[in-house]
XYZ file of C-alpha atoms in Angstrom:
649
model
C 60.629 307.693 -5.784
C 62.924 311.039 -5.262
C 61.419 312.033 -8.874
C 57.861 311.667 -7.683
C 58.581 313.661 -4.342
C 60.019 316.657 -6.086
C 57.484 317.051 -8.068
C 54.902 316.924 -5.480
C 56.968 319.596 -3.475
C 57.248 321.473 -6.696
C 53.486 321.408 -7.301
C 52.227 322.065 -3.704
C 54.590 324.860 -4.054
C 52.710 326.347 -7.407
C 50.042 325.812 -5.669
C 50.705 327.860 -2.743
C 52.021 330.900 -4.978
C 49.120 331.509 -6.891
C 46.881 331.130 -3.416
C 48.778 334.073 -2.189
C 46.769 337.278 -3.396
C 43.609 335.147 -2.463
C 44.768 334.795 1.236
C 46.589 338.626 1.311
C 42.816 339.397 0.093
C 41.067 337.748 2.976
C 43.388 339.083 4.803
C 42.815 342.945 3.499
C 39.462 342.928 3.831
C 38.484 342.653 7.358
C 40.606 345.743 8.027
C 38.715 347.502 4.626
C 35.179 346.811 5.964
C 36.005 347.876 9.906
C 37.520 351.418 8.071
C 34.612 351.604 5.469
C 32.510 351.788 9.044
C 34.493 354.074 10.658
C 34.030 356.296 6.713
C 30.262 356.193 7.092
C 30.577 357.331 10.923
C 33.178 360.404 9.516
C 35.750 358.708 11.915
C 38.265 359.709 9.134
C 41.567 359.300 11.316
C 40.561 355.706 12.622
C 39.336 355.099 8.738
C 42.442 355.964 7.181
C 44.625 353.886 9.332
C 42.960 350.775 9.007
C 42.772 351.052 4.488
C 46.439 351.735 5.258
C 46.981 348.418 7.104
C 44.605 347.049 4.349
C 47.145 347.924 2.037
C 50.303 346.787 3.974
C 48.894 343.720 3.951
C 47.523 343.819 -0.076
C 49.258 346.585 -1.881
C 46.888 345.740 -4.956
C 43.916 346.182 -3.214
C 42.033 349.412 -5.736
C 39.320 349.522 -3.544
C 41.255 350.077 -0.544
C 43.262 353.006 -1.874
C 40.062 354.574 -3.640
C 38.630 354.364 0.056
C 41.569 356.046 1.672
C 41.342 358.739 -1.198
C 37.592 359.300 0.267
C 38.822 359.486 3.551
C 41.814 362.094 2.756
C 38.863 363.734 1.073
C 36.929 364.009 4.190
C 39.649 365.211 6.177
C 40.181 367.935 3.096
C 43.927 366.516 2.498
C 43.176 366.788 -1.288
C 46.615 366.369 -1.822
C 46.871 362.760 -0.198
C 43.493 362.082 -1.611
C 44.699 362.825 -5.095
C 47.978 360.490 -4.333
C 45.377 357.528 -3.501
C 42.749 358.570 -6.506
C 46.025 357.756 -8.914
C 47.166 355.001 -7.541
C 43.785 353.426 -7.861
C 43.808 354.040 -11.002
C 47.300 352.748 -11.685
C 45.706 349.266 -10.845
C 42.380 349.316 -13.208
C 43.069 352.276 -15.924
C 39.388 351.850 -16.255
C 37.999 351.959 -12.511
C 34.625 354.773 -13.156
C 34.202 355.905 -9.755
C 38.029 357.237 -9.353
C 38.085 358.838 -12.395
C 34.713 360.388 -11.495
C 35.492 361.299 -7.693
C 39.290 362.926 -9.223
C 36.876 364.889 -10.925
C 35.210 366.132 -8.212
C 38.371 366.592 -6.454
C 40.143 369.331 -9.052
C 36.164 370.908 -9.056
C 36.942 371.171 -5.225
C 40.471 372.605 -5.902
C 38.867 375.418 -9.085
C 40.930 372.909 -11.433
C 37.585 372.819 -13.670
C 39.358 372.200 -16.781
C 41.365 369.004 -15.003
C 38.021 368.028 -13.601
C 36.216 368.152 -17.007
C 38.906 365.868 -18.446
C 38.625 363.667 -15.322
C 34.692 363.373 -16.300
C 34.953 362.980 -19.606
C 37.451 359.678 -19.157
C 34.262 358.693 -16.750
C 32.166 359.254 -19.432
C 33.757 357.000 -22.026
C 34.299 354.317 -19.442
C 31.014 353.920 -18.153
C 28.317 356.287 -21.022
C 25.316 355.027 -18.953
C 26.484 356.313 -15.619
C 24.383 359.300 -14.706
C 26.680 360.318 -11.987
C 29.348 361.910 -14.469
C 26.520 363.807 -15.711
C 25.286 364.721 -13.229
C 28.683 366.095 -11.989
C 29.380 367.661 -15.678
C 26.380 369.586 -15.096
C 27.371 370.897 -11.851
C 30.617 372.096 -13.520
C 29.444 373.397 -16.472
C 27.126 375.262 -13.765
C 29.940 376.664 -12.223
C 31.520 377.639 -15.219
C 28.063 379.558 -16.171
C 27.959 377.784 -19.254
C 24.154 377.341 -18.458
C 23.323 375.123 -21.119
C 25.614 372.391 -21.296
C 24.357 372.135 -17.850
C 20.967 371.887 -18.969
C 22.007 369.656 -21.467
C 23.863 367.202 -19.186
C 21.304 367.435 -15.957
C 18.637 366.133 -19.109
C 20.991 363.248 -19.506
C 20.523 362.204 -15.627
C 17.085 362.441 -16.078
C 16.466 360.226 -19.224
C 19.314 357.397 -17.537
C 16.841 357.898 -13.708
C 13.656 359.557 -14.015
C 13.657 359.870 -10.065
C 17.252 361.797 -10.043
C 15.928 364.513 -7.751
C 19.397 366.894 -7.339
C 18.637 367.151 -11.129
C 15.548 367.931 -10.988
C 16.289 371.092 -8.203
C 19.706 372.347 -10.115
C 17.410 372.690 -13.658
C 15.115 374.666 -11.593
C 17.819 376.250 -9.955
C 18.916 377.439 -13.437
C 16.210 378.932 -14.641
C 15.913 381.440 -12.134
C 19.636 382.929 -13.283
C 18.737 386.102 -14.979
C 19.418 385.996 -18.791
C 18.699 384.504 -21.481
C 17.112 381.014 -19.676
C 15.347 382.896 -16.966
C 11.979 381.165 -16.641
C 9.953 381.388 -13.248
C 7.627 379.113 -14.555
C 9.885 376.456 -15.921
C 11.754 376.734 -12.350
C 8.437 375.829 -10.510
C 7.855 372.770 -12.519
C 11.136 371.485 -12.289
C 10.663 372.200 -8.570
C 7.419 370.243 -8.382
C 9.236 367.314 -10.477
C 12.085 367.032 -7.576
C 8.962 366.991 -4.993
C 7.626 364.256 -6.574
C 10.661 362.626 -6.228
C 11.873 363.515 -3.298
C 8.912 364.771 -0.714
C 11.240 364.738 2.240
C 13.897 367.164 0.906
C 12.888 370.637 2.639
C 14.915 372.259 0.384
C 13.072 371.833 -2.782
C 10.431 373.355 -0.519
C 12.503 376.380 0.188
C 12.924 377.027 -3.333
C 9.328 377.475 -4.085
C 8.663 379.343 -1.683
C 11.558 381.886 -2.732
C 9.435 381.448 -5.586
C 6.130 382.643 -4.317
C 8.080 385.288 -2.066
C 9.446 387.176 -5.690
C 5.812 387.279 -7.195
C 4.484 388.296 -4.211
C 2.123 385.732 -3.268
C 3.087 385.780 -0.019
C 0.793 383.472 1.508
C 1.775 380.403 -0.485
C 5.513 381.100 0.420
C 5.012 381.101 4.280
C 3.399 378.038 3.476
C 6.094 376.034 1.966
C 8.573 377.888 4.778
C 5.761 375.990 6.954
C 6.145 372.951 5.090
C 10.173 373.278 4.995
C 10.566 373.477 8.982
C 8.145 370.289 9.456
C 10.366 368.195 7.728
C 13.486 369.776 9.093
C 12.594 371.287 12.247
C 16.216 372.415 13.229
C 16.639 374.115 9.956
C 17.912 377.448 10.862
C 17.582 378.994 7.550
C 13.719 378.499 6.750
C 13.556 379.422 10.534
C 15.114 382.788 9.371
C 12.985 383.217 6.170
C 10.004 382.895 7.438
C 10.999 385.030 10.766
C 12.051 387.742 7.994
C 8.327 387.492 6.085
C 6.501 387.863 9.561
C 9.129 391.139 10.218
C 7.720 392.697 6.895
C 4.106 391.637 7.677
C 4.656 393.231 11.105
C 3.566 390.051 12.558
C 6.423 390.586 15.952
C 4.772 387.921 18.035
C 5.723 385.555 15.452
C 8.867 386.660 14.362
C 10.232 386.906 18.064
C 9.226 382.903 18.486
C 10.854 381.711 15.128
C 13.781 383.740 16.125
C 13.810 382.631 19.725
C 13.701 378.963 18.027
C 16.431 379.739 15.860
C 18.779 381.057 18.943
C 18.381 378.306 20.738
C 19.533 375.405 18.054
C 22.002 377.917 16.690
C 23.294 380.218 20.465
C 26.581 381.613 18.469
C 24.515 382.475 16.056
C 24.293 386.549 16.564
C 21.558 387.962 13.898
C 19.079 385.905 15.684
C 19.862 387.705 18.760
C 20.092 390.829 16.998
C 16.892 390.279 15.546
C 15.343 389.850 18.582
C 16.523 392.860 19.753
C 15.465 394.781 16.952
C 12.120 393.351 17.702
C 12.441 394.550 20.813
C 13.839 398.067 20.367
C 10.413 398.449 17.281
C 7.814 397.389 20.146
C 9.977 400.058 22.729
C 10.844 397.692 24.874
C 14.151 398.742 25.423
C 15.564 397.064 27.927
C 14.458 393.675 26.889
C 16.437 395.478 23.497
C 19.517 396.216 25.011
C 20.015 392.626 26.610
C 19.800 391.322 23.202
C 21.839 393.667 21.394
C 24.910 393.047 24.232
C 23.950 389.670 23.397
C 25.054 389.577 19.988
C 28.306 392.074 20.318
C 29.042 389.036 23.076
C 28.560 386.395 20.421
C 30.280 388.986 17.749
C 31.827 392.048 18.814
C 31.656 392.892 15.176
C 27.945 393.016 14.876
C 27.716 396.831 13.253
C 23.975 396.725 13.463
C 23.691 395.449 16.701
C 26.549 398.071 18.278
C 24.465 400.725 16.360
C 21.280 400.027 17.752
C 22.370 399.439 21.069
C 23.965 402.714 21.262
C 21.061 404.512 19.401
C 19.292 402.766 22.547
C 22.030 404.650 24.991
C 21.530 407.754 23.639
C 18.041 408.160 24.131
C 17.790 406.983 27.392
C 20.421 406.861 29.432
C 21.861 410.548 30.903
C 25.495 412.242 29.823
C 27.407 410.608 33.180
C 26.068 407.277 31.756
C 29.216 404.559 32.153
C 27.765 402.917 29.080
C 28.252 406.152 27.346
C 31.669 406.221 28.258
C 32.423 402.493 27.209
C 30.842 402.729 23.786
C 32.488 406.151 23.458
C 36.003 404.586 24.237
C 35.192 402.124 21.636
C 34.552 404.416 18.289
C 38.102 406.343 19.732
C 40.217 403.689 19.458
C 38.473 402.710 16.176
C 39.434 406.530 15.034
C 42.745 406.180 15.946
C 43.026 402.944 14.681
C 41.641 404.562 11.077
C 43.385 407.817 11.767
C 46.867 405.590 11.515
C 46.030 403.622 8.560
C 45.374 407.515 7.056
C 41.248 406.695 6.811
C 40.727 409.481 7.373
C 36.776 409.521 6.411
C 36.810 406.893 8.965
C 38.419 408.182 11.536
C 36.433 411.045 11.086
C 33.033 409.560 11.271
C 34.128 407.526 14.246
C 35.784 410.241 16.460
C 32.275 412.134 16.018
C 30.148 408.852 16.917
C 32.598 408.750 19.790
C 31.724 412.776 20.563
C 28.623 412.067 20.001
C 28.077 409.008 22.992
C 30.307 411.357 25.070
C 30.425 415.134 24.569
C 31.745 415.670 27.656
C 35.225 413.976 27.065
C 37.973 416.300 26.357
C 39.940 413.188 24.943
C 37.828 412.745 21.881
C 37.636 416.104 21.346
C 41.171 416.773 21.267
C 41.779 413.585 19.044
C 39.197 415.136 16.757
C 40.639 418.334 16.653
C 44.225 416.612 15.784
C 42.408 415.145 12.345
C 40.817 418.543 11.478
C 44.255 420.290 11.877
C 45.763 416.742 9.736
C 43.201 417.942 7.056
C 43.659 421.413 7.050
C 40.350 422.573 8.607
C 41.904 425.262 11.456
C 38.464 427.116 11.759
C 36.595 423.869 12.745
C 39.593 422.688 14.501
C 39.838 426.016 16.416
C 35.750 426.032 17.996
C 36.875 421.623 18.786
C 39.851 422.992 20.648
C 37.927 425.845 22.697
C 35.429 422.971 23.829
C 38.456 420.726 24.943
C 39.367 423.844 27.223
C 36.413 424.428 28.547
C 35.929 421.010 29.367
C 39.662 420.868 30.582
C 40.940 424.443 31.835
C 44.408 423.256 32.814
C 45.163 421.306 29.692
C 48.286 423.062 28.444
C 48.809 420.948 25.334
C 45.442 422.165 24.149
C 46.124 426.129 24.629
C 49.750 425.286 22.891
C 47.249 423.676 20.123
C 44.882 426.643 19.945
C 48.074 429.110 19.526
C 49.012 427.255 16.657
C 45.838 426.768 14.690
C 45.113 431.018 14.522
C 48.785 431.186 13.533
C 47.994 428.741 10.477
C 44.583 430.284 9.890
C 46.399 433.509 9.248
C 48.440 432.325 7.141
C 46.293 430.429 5.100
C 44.559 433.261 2.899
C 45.558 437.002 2.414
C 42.703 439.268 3.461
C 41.445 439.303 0.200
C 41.290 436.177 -0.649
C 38.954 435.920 2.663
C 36.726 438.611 1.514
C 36.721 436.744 -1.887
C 35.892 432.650 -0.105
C 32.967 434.773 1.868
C 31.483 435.758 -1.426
C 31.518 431.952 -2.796
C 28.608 430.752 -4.375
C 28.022 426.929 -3.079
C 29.112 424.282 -5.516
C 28.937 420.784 -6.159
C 26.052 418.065 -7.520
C 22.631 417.562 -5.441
C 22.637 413.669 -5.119
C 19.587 411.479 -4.083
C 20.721 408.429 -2.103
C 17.487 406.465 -2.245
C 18.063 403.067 -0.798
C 20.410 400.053 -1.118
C 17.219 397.504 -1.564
C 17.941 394.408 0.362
C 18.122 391.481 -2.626
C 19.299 388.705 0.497
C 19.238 389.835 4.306
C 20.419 388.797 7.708
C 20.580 391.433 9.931
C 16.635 393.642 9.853
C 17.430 396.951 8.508
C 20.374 396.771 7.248
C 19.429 398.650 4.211
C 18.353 401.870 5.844
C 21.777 401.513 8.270
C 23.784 401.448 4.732
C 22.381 404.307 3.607
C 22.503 406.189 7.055
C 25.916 405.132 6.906
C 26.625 406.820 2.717
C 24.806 409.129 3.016
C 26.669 410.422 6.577
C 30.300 410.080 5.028
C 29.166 411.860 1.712
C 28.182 414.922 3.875
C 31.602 415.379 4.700
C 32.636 416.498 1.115
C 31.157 420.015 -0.241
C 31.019 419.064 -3.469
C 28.124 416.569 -2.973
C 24.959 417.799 -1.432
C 23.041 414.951 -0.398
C 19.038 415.687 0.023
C 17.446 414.952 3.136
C 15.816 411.203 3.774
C 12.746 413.023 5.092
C 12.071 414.795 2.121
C 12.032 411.437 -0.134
C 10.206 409.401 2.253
C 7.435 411.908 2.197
C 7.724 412.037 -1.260
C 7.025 408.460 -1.723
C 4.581 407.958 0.872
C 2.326 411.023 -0.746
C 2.859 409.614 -4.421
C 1.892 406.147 -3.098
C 5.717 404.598 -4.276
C 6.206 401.396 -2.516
C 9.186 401.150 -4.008
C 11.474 402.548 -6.648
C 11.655 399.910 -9.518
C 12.614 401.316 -12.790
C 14.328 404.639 -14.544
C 11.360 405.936 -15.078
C 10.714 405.958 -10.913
C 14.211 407.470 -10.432
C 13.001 409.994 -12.919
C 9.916 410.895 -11.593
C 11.452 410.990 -7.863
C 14.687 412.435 -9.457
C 13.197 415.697 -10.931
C 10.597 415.928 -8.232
C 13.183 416.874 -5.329
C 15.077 418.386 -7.797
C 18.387 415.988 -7.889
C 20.773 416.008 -10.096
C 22.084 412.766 -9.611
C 20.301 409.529 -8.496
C 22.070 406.491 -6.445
C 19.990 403.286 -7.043
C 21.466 399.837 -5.015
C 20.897 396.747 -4.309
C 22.654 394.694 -0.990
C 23.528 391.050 -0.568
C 24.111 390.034 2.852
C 25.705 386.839 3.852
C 27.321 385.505 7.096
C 30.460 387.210 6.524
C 30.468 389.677 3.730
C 28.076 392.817 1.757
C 28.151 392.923 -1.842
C 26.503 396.275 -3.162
C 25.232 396.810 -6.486
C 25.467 400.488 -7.416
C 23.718 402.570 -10.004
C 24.214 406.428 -10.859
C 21.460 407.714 -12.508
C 21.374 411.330 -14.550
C 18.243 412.425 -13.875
C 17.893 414.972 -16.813
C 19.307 412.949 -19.106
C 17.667 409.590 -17.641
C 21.101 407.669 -18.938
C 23.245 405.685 -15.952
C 26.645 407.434 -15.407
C 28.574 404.292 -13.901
C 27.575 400.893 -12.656
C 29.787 398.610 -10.200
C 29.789 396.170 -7.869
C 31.254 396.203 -4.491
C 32.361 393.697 -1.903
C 33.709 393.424 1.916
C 34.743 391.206 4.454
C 36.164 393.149 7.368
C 35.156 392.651 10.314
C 33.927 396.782 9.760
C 32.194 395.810 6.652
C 29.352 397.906 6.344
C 31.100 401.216 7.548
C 33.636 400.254 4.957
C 31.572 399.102 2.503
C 29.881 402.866 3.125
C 33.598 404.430 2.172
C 33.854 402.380 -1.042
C 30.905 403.410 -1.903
C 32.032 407.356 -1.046
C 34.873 406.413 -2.796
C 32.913 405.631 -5.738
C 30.388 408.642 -6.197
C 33.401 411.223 -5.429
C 34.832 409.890 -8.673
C 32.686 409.092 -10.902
C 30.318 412.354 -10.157
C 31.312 415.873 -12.062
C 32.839 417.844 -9.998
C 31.661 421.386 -11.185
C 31.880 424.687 -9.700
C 33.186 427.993 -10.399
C 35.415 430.638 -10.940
C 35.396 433.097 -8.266
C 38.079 435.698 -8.949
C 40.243 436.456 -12.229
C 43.778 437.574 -12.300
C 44.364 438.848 -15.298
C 48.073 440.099 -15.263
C 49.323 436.769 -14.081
C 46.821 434.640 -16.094
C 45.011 433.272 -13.242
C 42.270 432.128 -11.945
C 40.755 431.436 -7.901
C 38.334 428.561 -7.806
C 35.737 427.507 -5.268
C 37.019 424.035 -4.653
C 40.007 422.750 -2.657
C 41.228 419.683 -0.916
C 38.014 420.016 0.614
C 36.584 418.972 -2.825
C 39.601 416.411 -3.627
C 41.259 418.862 -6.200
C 44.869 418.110 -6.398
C 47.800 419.935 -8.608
C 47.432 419.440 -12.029
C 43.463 418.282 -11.839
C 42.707 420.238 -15.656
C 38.740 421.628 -15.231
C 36.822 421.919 -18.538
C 35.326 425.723 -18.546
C 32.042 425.920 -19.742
C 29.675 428.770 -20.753
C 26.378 427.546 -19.688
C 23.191 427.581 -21.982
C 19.739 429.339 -21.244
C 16.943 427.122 -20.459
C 13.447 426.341 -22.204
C 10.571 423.512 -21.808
C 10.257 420.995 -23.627
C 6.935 420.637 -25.589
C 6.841 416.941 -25.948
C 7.989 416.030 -22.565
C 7.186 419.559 -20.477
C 10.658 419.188 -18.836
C 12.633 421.639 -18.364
C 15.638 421.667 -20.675
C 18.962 423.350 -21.224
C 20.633 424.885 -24.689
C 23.894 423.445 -25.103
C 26.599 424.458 -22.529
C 29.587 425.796 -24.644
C 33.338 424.546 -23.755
C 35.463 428.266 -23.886
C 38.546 426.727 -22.758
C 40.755 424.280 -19.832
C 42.476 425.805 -16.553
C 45.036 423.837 -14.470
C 45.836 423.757 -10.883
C 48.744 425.201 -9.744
C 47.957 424.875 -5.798
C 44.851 423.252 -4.283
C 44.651 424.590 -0.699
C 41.326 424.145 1.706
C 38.391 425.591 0.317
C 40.483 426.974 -3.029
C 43.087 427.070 -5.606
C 44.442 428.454 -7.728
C 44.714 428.038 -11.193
C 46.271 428.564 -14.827
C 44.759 429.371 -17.856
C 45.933 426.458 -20.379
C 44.085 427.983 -23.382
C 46.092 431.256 -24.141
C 43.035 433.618 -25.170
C 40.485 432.356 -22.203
C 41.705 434.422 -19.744
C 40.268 437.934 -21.200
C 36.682 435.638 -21.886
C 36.882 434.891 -18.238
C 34.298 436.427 -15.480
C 33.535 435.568 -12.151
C 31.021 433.434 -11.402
C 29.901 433.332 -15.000
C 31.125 430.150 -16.154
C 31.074 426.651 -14.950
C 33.991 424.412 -14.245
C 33.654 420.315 -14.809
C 36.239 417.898 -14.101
């Protein structure tokens, strides 16, 4: 009898041990379906305590640790996500959707080679999956290897016909410029993903971006149309149609998308400057200004906005304005605040915005006047001084300031030497700016503000002369130029205004950064001197972005000029360019005999003979306007005549 008792306690007891991870299962999963609602609802925090009680209770339980990996995910803890992707797979080696969603996690992180591994484990587990491929195409997207993503988003489509996301990325990919650039093949991929999916607006907004780039500009405000009917609160087919009705100079339509778009979206700040800009083109200034101190309220960064609004100020309201004043006090501090970090283009352009708003403030003034005597310009420091005076009779600091700058004046040149700079033949290389053509825009006119902006800090420099805006846009509007397109255009606009150089751009605008596309064109020679690409994110992007691009022309346009006085005994030379022109010590200058000139037959341009190299000087001492330099080739300096020969760096 004791035998048979023990072992019926020794069986129930069997029994009971393998019913254990069945009960710790029931047990689990109550608490894994209440967080797998709280993961659809993007309750994360509740979610990721309750797969963690889950777990307390079952610490087998794959699914609930692959959950709380989605959840970490959610939050963006990609660390603790990655923790609970691995220990999912410590329980089932071959468990697809970790190993497919780890993937996605080191794409997340830039780990693209981990996450290609990750995949390709997917791959083998499960080969008729098409999310991996999907998600390899994505990658190999990324990675610009365009096609193995072609390749791979195929593979979706011959697993699911109806896979729409593949169906938009092919047609996606075929608008990259290169070597798989295919409008057409874009469109029917497009059309494909429609089919699929009619209620995603987006494949709408890709045709029409379509449509918009060949110019049939009807059919794209149509599928904008179409886009916004299935997703009414969809700011940014709001915004692409607003921009099409801007260009078709259809206002009463553009102010009511924009209107639309301000009121889903009120922090968001183009749409207000938009409006205003709608405002300021119909006159209505007032209703303008509102707008504008709408947006600087939403972003006090808004370039455009602060630009227009004071453009606004200065037209209408009088000197004694107190808006005057308070935009004035703005661009000061913003000098200063350049002035410090030794910006000094910067400062510059902002302590004259600032004199500008305000002439009659003797504090700008003087703060001006301290950067021109900080650069070395004591004539145009001298006249900035006298108006701080006579603005401000009993300002002793600025009569102590005036004493000083004729003492260094005098001592800057010998008498001479001033004779000889009043004889200097102007110097430097005649540049056409002629627009940076917006590719993707936010903020209306943003183009023409960028080049306002260039073409302002580039005037500062001597060696650049920059031809007027007035001149080109007659130009164009006479010769019937809608826009400049090709080499050929720059040539034909080039030689027509008589430009030696041409700058051709492009700008990208998004929420919170301009990239800038730059071109320098030779005009005579029709070749491109330099090609970059620029980006900011300040919060003073576009006046910075404007500086970069200064930057960029001062060096990689010849500086030429010339020779203005030879001193024979000392082997010597005076040349017309300075700090002024950014000529430091040691800067060597090619000297060059120049050619005569003679048409061309063939072409009828006019051409030059072959400038002859004679010899290299080398700066000894750059000061303002000149400097003065050494003869580095030891017979030159007898060759040498004023104003005879041309200097290149």
């Amino acid at each position: 009898m004791r035998k048979q008792i023990f072992f019926l306690i020794l069986l129930l007891m069997l029994i009971s041990l393998f019913q254990v991870p069945s009960l710790l299962a029931t047990g689990a999963i109550g608490y894994l379906q209440r967080a797998n609602e709280y993961l659809k609802e993007k309750k994360y925090s509740l979610a990721i305590n309750e797969y963690k009680t889950a777990l307390k209770i079952n610490p087998y339980y794959k699914e609930a640790y692959y959950q709380l990996a989605l959840a970490y995910f959610g939050k963006n803890n990609l660390t603790k996500a990655e923790e609970n992707f691995k220990e999912a797979i410590k329980l089932d080696q071959y468990y697809f959707d970790a190993h497919n969603d780890l993937g996605l996690l080191y794409e997340e992180q830039g780990k693209l080679e981990e996450a290609l591994k990750k995949y390709d484990q997917a791959k083998e587990i499960a080969p008729g999956n098409p999310k991996v491929y999907y998600n390899l195409g994505s990658l190999y997207h990324k990675k610009n290897d365009l096609k193995k993503a072609i390749v791979n988003y195929i593979k979706v489509l011959k697993i699911d016909p109806q896979h729409a996301l593949s169906y938009l990325n092919l047609g996606s990919l075929f608008l990259i410029e290169g070597k798989y650039y295919d409008p057409d093949k874009a469109m029917a991929y497009y059309q494909k993903a429609l089919l699929c999916d009619p209620a995603n607006s987006l494949i709408n907004i890709n045709i029409a971006s379509i449509y918009y780039k060949q110019g049939l500009i009807d059919k794209a405000i149509k599928e904008y149309q179409k886009a916004i009917e299935k997703s009414p609160q969809d700011v940014y087919s709001l915004a692409a149609l607003a921009a099409i009705y801007m260009e078709k100079q259809n206002y009463n339509l553009a102010l009511f998308l924009y209107k639309k778009i301000a009121e889903i979206e009120p922090e968001n700040f183009i749409s207000w400057y938009n409006l205003g800009f709608i405002y300021e083109v119909e006159k209505k200034y007032p209703q303008a200004l509102d707008y504008y101190k709408i947006a600087l309220q939403v972003n006090p960064y808004d370039e455009l906005a602060l630009y227009h609004l004071e453009n606004i100020i200065l037209k209408n309201e009088d000197i004694s304005s107190p808006l005057r004043s308070e935009y004035a006090q703005r661009h000061l501090n913003l000098g200063q605040y350049y002035l410090k970090k030794q910006q000094v283009a910067l400062a510059k352009y902002e302590f004259k915005r600032s004199i500008k708003l305000y002439p009659q403030n003797p504090v700008n003034r003087f703060a001006y006047c301290k950067l021109l005597k900080y650069k070395g310009c004591f004539p145009e420091a001298i006249e900035e001084i006298k108006k701080v005076i006579e603005l401000d009779p009993n300002n002793i600091k600025a009569k102590d300031n005036l004493e000083k700058l004729f003492y260094l004046r005098s001592r800057l040149l010998s008498e001479k030497e001033k004779i000889d700079l009043l004889l200097t033949p102007s110097s430097g290389t005649t540049i056409l700016i002629i627009s940076f053509k917006p590719k993707k825009i936010f903020h209306q006119d943003i183009d023409h503000y960028l080049t306002y902006l260039a073409t302002t800090l580039l005037k500062e420099f001597p060696q650049i002369e920059i031809l007027d805006r007035d001149k080109l846009n007659e130009f164009l509007k006479n010769q019937k130029f809608k826009e400049v397109k090709d080499i050929e255009d720059i040539s034909k606009v080039g030689q027509a205004l008589k430009a030696q150089v041409v700058l051709w751009g492009e700008a990208t605008e998004e929420i919170d950064e301009i990239k800038v596309s730059i071109n320098l064109v030779d005009v005579e020679n029709l070749t491109s001197i330099s090609r970059i690409d620029l980006t900011n994110k300040g919060n003073n992007r576009l006046l910075e972005m404007a500086n970069q691009i200064q930057g960029y022309i001062l060096k990689n346009t010849p500086l030429s000029g010339n020779i203005i006085k030879v001193k024979l005994a000392k082997n010597q030379v005076i040349i017309n360019l300075g700090n002024r022109h950014k000529v430091k010590e040691n800067d060597v200058f090619e000297v060059w005999e120049e050619g005569g000139k003679y048409l061309d037959p063939g072409t009828g341009r006019t051409k030059r003979f072959k400038e002859r190299i004679i010899g290299k000087i080398k700066v000894a001492k750059a000061e303002n306007n000149i400097s003065l330099a050494t003869s580095i080739t030891f017979e030159l300096i007898d060759k040498l005549k004023a104003n005879k020969v041309t200097l290149i760096r």
